[in-house]
mmCIF file of C-alpha atoms in Angstrom:
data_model
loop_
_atom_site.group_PDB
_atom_site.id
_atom_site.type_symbol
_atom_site.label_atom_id
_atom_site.label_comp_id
_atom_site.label_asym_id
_atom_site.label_seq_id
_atom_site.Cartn_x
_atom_site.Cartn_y
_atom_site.Cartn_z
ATOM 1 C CA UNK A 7 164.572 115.097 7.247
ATOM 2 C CA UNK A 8 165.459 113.506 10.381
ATOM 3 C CA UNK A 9 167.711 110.057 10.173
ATOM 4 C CA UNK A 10 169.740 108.034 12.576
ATOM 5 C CA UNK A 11 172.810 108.999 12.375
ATOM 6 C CA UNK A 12 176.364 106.868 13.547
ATOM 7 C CA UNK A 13 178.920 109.008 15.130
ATOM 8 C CA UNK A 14 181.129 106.562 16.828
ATOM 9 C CA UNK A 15 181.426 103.333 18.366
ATOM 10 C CA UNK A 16 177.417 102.813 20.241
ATOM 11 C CA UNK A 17 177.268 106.506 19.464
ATOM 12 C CA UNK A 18 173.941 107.398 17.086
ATOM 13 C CA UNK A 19 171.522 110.147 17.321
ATOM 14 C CA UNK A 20 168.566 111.318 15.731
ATOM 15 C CA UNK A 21 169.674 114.309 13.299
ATOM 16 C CA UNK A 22 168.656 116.843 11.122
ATOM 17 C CA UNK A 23 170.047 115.758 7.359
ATOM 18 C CA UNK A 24 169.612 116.810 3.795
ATOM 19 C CA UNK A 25 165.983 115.239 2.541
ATOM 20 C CA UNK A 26 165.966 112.345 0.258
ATOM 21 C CA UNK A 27 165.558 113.411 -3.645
ATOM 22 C CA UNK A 28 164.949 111.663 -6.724
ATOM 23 C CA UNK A 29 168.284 111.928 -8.379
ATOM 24 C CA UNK A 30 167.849 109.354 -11.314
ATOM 25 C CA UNK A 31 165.096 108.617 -13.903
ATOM 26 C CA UNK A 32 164.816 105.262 -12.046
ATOM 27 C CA UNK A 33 164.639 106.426 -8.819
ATOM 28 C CA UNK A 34 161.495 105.872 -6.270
ATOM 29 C CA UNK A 35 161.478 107.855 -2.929
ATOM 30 C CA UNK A 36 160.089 106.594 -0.493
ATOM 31 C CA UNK A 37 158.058 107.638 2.797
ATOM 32 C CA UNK A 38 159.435 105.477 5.470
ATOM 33 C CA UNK A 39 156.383 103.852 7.752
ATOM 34 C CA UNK A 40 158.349 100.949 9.459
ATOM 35 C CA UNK A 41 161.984 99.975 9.581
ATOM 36 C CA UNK A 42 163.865 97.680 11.783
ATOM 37 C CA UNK A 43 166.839 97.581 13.631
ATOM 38 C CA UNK A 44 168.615 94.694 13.021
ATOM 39 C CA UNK A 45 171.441 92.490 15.076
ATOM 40 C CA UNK A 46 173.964 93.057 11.846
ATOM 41 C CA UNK A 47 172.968 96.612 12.285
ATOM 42 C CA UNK A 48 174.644 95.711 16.065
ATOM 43 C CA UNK A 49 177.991 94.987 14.231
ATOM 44 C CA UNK A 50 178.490 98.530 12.914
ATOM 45 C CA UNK A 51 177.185 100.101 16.280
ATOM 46 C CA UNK A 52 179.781 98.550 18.416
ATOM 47 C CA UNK A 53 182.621 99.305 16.022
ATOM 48 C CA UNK A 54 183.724 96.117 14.458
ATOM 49 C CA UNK A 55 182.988 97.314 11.038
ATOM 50 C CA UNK A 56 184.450 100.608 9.031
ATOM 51 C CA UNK A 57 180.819 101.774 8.629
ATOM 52 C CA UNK A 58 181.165 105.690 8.679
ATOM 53 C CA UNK A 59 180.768 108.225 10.676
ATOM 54 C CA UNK A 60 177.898 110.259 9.909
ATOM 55 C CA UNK A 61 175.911 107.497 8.330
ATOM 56 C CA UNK A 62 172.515 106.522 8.013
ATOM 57 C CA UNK A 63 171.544 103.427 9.654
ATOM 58 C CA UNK A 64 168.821 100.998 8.336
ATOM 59 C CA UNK A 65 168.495 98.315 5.831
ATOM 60 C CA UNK A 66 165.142 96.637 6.681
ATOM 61 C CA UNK A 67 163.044 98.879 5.049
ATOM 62 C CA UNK A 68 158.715 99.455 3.856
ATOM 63 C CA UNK A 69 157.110 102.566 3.127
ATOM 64 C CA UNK A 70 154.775 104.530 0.841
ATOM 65 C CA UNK A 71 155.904 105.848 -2.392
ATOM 66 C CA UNK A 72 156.163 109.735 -2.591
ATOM 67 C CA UNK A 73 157.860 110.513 -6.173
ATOM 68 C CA UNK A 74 159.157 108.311 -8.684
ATOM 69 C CA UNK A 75 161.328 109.215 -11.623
ATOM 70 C CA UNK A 76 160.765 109.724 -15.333
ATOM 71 C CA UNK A 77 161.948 106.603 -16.045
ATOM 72 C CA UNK A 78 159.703 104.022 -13.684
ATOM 73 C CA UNK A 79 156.899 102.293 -15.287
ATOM 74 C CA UNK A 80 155.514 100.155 -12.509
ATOM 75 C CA UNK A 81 155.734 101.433 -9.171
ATOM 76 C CA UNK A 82 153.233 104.615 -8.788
ATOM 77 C CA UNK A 83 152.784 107.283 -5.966
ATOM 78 C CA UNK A 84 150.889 106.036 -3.066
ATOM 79 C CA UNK A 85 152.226 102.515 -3.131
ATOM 80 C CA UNK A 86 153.208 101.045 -0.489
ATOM 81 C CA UNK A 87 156.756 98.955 -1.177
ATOM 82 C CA UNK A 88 158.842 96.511 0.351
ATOM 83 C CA UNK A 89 162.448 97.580 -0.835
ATOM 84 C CA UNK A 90 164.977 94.205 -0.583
ATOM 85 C CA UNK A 91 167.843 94.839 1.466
ATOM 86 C CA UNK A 92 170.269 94.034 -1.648
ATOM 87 C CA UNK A 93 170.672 97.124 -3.766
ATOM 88 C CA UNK A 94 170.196 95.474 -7.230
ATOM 89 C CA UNK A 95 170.377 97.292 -10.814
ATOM 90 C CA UNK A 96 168.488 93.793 -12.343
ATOM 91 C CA UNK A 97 170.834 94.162 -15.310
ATOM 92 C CA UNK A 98 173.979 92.898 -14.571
ATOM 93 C CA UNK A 99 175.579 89.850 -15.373
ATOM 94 C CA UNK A 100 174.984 88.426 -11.434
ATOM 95 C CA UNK A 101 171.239 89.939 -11.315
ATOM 96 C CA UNK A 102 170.485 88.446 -14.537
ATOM 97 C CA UNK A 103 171.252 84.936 -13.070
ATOM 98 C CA UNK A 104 169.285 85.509 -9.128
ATOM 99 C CA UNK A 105 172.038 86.759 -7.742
ATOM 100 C CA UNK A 106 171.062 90.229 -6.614
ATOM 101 C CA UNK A 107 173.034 89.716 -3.613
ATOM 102 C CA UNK A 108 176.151 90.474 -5.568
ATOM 103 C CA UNK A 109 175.007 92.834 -7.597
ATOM 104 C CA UNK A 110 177.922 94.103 -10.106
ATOM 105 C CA UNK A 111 176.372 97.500 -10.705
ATOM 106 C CA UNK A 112 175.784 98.739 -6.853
ATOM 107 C CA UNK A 113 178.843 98.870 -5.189
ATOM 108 C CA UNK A 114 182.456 99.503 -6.109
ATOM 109 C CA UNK A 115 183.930 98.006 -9.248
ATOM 110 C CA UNK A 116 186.605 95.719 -7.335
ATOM 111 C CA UNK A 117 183.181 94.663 -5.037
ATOM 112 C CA UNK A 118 180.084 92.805 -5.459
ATOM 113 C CA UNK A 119 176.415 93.295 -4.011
ATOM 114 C CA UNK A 120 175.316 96.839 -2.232
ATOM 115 C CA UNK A 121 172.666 97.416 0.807
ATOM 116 C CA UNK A 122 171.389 100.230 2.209
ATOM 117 C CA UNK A 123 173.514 101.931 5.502
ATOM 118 C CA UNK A 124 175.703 99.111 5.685
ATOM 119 C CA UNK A 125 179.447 98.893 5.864
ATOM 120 C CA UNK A 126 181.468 97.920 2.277
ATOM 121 C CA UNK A 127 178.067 97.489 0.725
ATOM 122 C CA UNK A 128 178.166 100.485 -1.874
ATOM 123 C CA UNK A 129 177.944 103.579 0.226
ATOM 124 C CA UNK A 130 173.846 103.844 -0.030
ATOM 125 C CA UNK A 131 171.674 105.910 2.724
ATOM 126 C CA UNK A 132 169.944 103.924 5.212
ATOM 127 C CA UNK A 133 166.453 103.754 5.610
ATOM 128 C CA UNK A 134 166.181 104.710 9.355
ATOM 129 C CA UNK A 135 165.067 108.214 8.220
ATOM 130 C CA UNK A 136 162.109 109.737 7.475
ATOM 131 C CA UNK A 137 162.706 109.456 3.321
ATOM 132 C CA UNK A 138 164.291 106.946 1.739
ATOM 133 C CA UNK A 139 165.618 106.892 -2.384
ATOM 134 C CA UNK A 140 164.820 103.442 -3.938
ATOM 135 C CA UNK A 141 167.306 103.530 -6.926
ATOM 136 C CA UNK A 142 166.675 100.848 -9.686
ATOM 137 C CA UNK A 143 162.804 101.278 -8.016
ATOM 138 C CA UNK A 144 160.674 99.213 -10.640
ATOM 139 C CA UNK A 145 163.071 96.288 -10.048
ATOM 140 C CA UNK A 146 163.905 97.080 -6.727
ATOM 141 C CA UNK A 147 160.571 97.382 -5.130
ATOM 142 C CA UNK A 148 158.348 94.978 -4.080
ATOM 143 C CA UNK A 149 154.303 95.931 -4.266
ATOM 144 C CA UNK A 150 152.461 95.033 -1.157
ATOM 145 C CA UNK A 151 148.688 94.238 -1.282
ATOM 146 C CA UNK A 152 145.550 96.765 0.366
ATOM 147 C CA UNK A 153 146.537 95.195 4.047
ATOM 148 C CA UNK A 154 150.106 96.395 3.594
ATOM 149 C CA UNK A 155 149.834 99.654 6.388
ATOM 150 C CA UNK A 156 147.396 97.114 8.759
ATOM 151 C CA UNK A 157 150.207 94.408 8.620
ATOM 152 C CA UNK A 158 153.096 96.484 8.674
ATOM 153 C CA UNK A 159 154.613 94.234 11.482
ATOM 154 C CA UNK A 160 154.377 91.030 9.220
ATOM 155 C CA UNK A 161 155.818 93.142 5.591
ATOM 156 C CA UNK A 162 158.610 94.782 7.350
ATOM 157 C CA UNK A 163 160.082 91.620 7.786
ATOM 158 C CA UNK A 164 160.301 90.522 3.902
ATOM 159 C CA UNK A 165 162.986 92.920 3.516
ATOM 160 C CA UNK A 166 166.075 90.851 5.198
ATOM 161 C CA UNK A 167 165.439 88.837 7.626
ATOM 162 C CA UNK A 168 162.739 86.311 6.474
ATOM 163 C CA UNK A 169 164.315 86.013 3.018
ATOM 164 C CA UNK A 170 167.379 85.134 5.233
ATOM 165 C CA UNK A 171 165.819 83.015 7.537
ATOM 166 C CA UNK A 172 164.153 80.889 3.854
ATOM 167 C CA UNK A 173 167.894 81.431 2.917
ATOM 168 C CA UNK A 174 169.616 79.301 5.233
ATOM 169 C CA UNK A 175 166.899 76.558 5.321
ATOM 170 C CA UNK A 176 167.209 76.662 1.401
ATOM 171 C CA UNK A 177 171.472 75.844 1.380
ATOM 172 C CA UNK A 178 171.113 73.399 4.080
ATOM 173 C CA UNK A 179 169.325 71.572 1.842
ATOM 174 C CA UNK A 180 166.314 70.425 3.965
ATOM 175 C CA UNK A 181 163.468 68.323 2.342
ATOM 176 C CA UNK A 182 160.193 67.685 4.331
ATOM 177 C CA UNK A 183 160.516 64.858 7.138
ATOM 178 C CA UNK A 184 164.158 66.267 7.826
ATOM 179 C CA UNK A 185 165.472 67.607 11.352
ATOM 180 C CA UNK A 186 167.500 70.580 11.580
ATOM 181 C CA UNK A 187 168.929 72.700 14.273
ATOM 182 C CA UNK A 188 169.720 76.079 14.223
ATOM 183 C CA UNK A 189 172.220 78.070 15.983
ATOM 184 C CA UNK A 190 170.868 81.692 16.818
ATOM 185 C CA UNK A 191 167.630 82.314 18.224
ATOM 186 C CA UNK A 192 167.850 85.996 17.089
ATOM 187 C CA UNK A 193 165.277 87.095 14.594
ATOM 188 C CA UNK A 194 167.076 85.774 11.740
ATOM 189 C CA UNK A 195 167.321 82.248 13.365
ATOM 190 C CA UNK A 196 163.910 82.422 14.262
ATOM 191 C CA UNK A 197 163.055 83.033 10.674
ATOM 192 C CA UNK A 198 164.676 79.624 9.914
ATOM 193 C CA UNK A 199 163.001 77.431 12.484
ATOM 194 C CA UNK A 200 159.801 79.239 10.833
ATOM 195 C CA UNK A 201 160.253 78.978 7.460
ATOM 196 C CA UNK A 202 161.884 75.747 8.362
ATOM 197 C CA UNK A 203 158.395 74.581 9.791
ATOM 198 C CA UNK A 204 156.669 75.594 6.532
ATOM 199 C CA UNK A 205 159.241 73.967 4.851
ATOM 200 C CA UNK A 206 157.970 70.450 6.340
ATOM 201 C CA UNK A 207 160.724 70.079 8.801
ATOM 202 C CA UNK A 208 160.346 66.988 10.950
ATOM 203 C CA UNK A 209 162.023 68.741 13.696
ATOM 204 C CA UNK A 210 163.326 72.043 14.597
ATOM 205 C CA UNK A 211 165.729 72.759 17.239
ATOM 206 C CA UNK A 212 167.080 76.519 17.962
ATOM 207 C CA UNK A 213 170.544 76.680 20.368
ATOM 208 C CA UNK A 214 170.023 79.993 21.987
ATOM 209 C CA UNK A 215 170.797 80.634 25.930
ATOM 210 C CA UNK A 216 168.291 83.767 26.447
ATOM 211 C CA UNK A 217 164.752 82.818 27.650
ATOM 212 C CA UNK A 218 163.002 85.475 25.663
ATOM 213 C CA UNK A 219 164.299 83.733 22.529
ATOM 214 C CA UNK A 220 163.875 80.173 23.287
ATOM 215 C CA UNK A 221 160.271 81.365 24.310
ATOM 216 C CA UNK A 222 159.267 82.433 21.129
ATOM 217 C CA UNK A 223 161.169 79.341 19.132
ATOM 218 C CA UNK A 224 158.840 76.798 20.992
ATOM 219 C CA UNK A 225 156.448 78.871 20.082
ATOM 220 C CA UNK A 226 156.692 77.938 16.756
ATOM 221 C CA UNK A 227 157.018 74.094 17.340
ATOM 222 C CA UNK A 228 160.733 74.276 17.964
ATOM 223 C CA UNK A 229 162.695 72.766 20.303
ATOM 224 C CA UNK A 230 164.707 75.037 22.800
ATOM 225 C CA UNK A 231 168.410 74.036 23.379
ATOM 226 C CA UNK A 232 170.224 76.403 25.920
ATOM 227 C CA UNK A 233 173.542 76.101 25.248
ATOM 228 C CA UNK A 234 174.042 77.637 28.759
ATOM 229 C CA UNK A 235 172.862 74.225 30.486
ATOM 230 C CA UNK A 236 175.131 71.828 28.641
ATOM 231 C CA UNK A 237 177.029 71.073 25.391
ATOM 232 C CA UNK A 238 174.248 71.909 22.858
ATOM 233 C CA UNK A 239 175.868 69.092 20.453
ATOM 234 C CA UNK A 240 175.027 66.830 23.090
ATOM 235 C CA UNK A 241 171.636 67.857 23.255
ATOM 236 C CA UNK A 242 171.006 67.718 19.513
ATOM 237 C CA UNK A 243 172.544 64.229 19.695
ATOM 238 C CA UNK A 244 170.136 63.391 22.483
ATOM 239 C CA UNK A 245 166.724 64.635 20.182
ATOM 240 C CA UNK A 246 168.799 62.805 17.134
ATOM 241 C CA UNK A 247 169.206 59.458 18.501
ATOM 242 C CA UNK A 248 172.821 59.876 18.489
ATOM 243 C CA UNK A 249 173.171 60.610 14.151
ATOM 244 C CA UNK A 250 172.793 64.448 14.146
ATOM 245 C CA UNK A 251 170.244 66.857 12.826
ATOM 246 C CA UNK A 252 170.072 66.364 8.381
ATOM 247 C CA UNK A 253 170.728 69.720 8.300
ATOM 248 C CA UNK A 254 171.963 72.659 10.335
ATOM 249 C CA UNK A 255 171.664 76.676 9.604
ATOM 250 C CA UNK A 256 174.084 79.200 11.271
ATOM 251 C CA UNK A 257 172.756 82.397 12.386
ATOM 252 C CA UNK A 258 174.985 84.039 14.404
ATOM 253 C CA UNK A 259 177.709 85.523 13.005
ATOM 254 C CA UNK A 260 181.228 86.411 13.733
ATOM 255 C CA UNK A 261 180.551 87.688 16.969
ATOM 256 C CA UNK A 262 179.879 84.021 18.568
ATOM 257 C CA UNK A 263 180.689 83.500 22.236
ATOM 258 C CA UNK A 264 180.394 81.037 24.419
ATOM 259 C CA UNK A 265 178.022 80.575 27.057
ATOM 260 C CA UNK A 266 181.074 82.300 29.582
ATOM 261 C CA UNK A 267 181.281 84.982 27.173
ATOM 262 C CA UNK A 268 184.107 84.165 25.413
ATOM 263 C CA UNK A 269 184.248 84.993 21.341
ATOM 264 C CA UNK A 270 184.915 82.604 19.072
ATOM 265 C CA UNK A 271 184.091 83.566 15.474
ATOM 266 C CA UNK A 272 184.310 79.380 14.717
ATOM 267 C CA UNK A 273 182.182 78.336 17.436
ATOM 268 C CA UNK A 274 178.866 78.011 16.120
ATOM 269 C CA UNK A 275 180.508 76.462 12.530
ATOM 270 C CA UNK A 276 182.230 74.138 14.386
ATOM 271 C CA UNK A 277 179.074 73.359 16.552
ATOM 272 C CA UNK A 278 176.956 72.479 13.715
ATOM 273 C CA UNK A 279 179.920 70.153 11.892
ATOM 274 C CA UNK A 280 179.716 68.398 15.558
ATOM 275 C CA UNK A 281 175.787 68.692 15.617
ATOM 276 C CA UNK A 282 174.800 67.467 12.067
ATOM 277 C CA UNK A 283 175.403 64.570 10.159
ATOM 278 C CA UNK A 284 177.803 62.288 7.524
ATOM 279 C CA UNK A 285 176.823 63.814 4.390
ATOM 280 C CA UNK A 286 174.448 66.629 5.582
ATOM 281 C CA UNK A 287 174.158 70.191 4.934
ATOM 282 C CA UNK A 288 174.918 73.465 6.427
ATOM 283 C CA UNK A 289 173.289 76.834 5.355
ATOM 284 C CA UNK A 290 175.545 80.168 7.057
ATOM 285 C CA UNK A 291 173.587 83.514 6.820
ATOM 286 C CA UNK A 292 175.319 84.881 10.098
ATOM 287 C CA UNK A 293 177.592 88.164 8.717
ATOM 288 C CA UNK A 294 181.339 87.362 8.002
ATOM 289 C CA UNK A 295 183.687 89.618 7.382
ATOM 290 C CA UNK A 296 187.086 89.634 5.812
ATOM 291 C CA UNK A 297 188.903 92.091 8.156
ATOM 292 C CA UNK A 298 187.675 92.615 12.093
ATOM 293 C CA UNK A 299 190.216 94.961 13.882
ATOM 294 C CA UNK A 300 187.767 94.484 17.224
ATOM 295 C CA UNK A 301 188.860 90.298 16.704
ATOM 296 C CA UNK A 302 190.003 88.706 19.843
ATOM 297 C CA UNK A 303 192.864 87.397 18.766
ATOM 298 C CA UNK A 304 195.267 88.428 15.175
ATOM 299 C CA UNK A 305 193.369 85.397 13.214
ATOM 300 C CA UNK A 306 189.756 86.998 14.399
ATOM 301 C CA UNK A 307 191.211 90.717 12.790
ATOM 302 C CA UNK A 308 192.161 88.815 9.949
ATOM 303 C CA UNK A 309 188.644 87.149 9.028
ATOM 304 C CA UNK A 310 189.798 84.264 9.321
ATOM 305 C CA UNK A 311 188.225 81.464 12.016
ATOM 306 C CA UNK A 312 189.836 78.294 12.939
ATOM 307 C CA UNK A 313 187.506 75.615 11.409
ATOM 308 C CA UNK A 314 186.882 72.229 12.100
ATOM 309 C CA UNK A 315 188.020 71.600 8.450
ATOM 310 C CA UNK A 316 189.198 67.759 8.881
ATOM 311 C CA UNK A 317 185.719 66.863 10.336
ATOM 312 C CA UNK A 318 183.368 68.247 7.729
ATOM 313 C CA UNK A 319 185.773 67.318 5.006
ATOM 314 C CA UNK A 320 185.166 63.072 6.762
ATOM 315 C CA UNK A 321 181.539 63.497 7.088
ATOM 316 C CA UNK A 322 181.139 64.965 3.487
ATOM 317 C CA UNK A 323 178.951 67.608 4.469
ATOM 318 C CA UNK A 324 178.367 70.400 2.244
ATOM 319 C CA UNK A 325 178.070 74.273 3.434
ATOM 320 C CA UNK A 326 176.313 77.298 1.448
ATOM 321 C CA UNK A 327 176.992 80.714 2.842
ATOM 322 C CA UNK A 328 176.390 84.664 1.974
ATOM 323 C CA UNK A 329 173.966 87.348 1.960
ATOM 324 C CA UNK A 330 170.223 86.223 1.110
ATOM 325 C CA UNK A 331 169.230 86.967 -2.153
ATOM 326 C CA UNK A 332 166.009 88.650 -1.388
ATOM 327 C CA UNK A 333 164.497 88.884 -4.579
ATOM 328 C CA UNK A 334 164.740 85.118 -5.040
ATOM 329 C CA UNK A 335 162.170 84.940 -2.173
ATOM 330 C CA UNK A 336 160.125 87.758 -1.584
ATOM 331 C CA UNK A 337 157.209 87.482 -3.523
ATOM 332 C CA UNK A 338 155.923 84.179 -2.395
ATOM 333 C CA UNK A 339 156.703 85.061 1.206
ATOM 334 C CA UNK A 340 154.673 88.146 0.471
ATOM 335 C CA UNK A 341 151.628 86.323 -0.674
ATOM 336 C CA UNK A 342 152.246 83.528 2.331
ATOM 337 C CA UNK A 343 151.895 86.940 4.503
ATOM 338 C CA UNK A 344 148.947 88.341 2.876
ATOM 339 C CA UNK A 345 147.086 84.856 3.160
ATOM 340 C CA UNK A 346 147.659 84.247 6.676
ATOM 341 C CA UNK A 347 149.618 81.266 5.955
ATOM 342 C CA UNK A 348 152.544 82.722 8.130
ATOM 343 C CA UNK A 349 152.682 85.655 10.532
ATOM 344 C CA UNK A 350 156.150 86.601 10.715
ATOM 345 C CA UNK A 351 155.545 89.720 13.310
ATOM 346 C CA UNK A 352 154.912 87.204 16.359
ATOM 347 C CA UNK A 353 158.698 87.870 17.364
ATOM 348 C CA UNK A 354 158.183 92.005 17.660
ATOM 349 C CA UNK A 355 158.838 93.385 20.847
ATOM 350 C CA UNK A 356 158.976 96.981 20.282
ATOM 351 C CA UNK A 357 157.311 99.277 17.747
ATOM 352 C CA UNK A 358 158.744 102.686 18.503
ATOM 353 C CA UNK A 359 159.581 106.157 17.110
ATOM 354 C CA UNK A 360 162.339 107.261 15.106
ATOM 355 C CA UNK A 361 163.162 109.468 18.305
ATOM 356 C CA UNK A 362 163.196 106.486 20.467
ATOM 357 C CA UNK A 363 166.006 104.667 18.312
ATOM 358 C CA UNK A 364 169.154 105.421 20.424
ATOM 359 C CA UNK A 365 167.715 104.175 23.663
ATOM 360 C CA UNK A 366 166.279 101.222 21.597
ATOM 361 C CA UNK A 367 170.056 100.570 20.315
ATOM 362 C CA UNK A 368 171.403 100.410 23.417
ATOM 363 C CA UNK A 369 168.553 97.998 24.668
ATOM 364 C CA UNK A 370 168.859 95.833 21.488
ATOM 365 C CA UNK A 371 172.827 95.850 21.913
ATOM 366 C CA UNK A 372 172.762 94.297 25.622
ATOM 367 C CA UNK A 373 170.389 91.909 25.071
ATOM 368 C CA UNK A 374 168.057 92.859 27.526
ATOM 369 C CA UNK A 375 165.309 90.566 27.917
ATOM 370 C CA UNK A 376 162.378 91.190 26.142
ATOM 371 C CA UNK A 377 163.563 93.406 23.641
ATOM 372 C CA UNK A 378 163.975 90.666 20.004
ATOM 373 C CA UNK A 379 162.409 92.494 17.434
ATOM 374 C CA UNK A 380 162.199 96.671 17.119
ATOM 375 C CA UNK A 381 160.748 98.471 13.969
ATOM 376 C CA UNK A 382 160.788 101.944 13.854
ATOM 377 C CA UNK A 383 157.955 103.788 13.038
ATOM 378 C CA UNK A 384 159.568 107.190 10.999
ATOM 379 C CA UNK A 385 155.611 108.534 10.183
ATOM 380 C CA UNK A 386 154.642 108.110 13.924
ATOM 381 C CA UNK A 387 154.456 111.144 16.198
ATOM 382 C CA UNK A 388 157.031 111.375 18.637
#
């Protein structure tokens, strides 16, 4: 089958590799229809992970199911599946409790939580490829209603980053008639000022600095912040009457710089201490990781960021961080999908070929305008 392969710092290709196989009872394989390339997928491209060579990208996954194993009960050929990012078993102590984000069956024993082609999260294939194995597949995958291959856009979306954008809203804490701002117009922080919205949010403010971004926030009833025009905890102070948002969400991620371009994996944390207020909350979904060799500075390599700990310690705010457990979400999101309620697929920019993924990397990686969202489209003829 064909796959996107890593080979190096910003270095993939498309390549021939061994097919996809059933190679458990309780395995589903998959036919991959869309799959998206996503900005932690940038993390691993540039280098600042120990992702592999020779690995398959692609965590963001949908298809129709091919094969399935003696063992699965539920999920039957011709299907077409939603498949969490979170490799989950569903038996584990952690699963048993919601927590398939830390799965204790999926990854190594000293390790928690797996997901497929990405770095220190269990060794599993990515699902840029043409084939995809599902292991665990009747808890793992997610049935998608008769519209599923006409709304492919919207689905594709319920396998990370909606669930992650629902994520952060959900540890902030945000009840309806609340304001919240969000740091990181990417598509995960877009996901949060949406599901923020149908949360009841009061207001919604996204700190971005790139126009195609802020575009599409307001287009959703947020307000834009450009961080590039001014102190964006002034401006939330400004649309707060001076008290700062209830709640904030963080969406960026380690890699935070500054509007000059300088990185600062703290900056957006310590943003959002500054930009919410005395006793509110603080959802972090932005990737962390404990060791970044590519770190500015011997802290940065570390993991470790130099947080405004004094001030959110005074104001009694509370923070909830980690990986989105997807299961904990994805059904009702599904339905909210398949009755029109929301239409996550108004930030896609691209749909493209499987062939067409390196050049799409590289667009995805700079930041050129225009290009916020790609799915790949495996099935589609180059």
């Amino acid at each position: 089958m064909k796959a996107l392969v890593y080979h190096g710092p910003r270095q993939v290709s498309v390549d021939d590799v061994p097919d996809a196989r059933i190679e458990k009872p309780t395995d589903v394989l998959v036919r991959i229809t869309a799959t998206n390339i996503c900005g932690s997928d940038l993390h691993m491209y540039e280098g600042r992970t120990d992702f592999e060579q020779g690995r398959i990208f692609g965590h963001e996954n949908l298809g129709e199911v091919i094969e399935v194993g003696g063992g699965v009960d539920k999920i039957r050929v011709g299907d077409m599946v939603s498949a969490p990012f979170n490799v989950s078993c569903g038996h584990c102590r952690n699963c048993e409790h919601g927590l398939t984000n830390y799965c204790l069956t999926a990854n190594e024993p000293d390790m928690a939580g797996g997901a497929y082609g990405f770095a220190d999260m269990g060794g599993w294939a990515g699902g840029q490829a043409e084939y995809l194995r599902i292991p665990w597949g009747d808890f793992q995958c997610l049935r998608l209603p008769e519209d599923a291959k006409g709304k492919q856009n919207d689905y594709t979306m319920l396998s990370d980053i909606l669930p992650t954008g629902w994520h952060a809203v959900e540890m902030s804490g945000l009840v309806p008639g609340e304001t919240i701002v969000i740091y990181g117009g990417g598509p995960v922080g877009l996901m949060a000022a949406l599901s923020a919205s149908v949360k009841g949010a009061a207001k919604v403010m996204v700190v971005d600095r790139h126009p195609d971004r802020l575009k599409l926030a307001e287009q959703v009833g947020a307000i834009p912040i450009d961080d590039s025009k001014g102190s964006p905890v002034d401006q939330v102070m400004e649309q707060t009457g001076g008290r700062g948002a209830d709640r904030g969400a963080e969406c960026v991620g380690y890699q935070a710089h500054d509007p000059q371009g300088n990185e600062d994996n703290a900056l957006t944390i310590n943003n959002l201490i500054a930009s919410v207020k005395f006793t509110g909350g603080i959802g972090t979904v932005g990737v962390f990781i404990p060791q970044d060799p590519g770190g500015p500075d011997e802290l940065a390599q570390q993991g470790k960021a130099r947080i405004d700990f004094g001030s959110f310690w005074f104001k009694g705010q509370q923070m909830g961080c980690g990986q989105a457990p997807v299961k904990r979400y994805n059904r009702h999101l599904r339905d909210l999908i398949a009755e029109n309620k929301i239409t996550p697929s108004w930030i896609v920019s691209h749909n493209l070929t499987l062939d067409q993924a390196p050049e799409a990397y590289q667009h995805f990686d700079a930041r050129d305008d225009g290009w916020t969202k790609v799915v790949l489209n495996p099935s589609q003829p180059s």
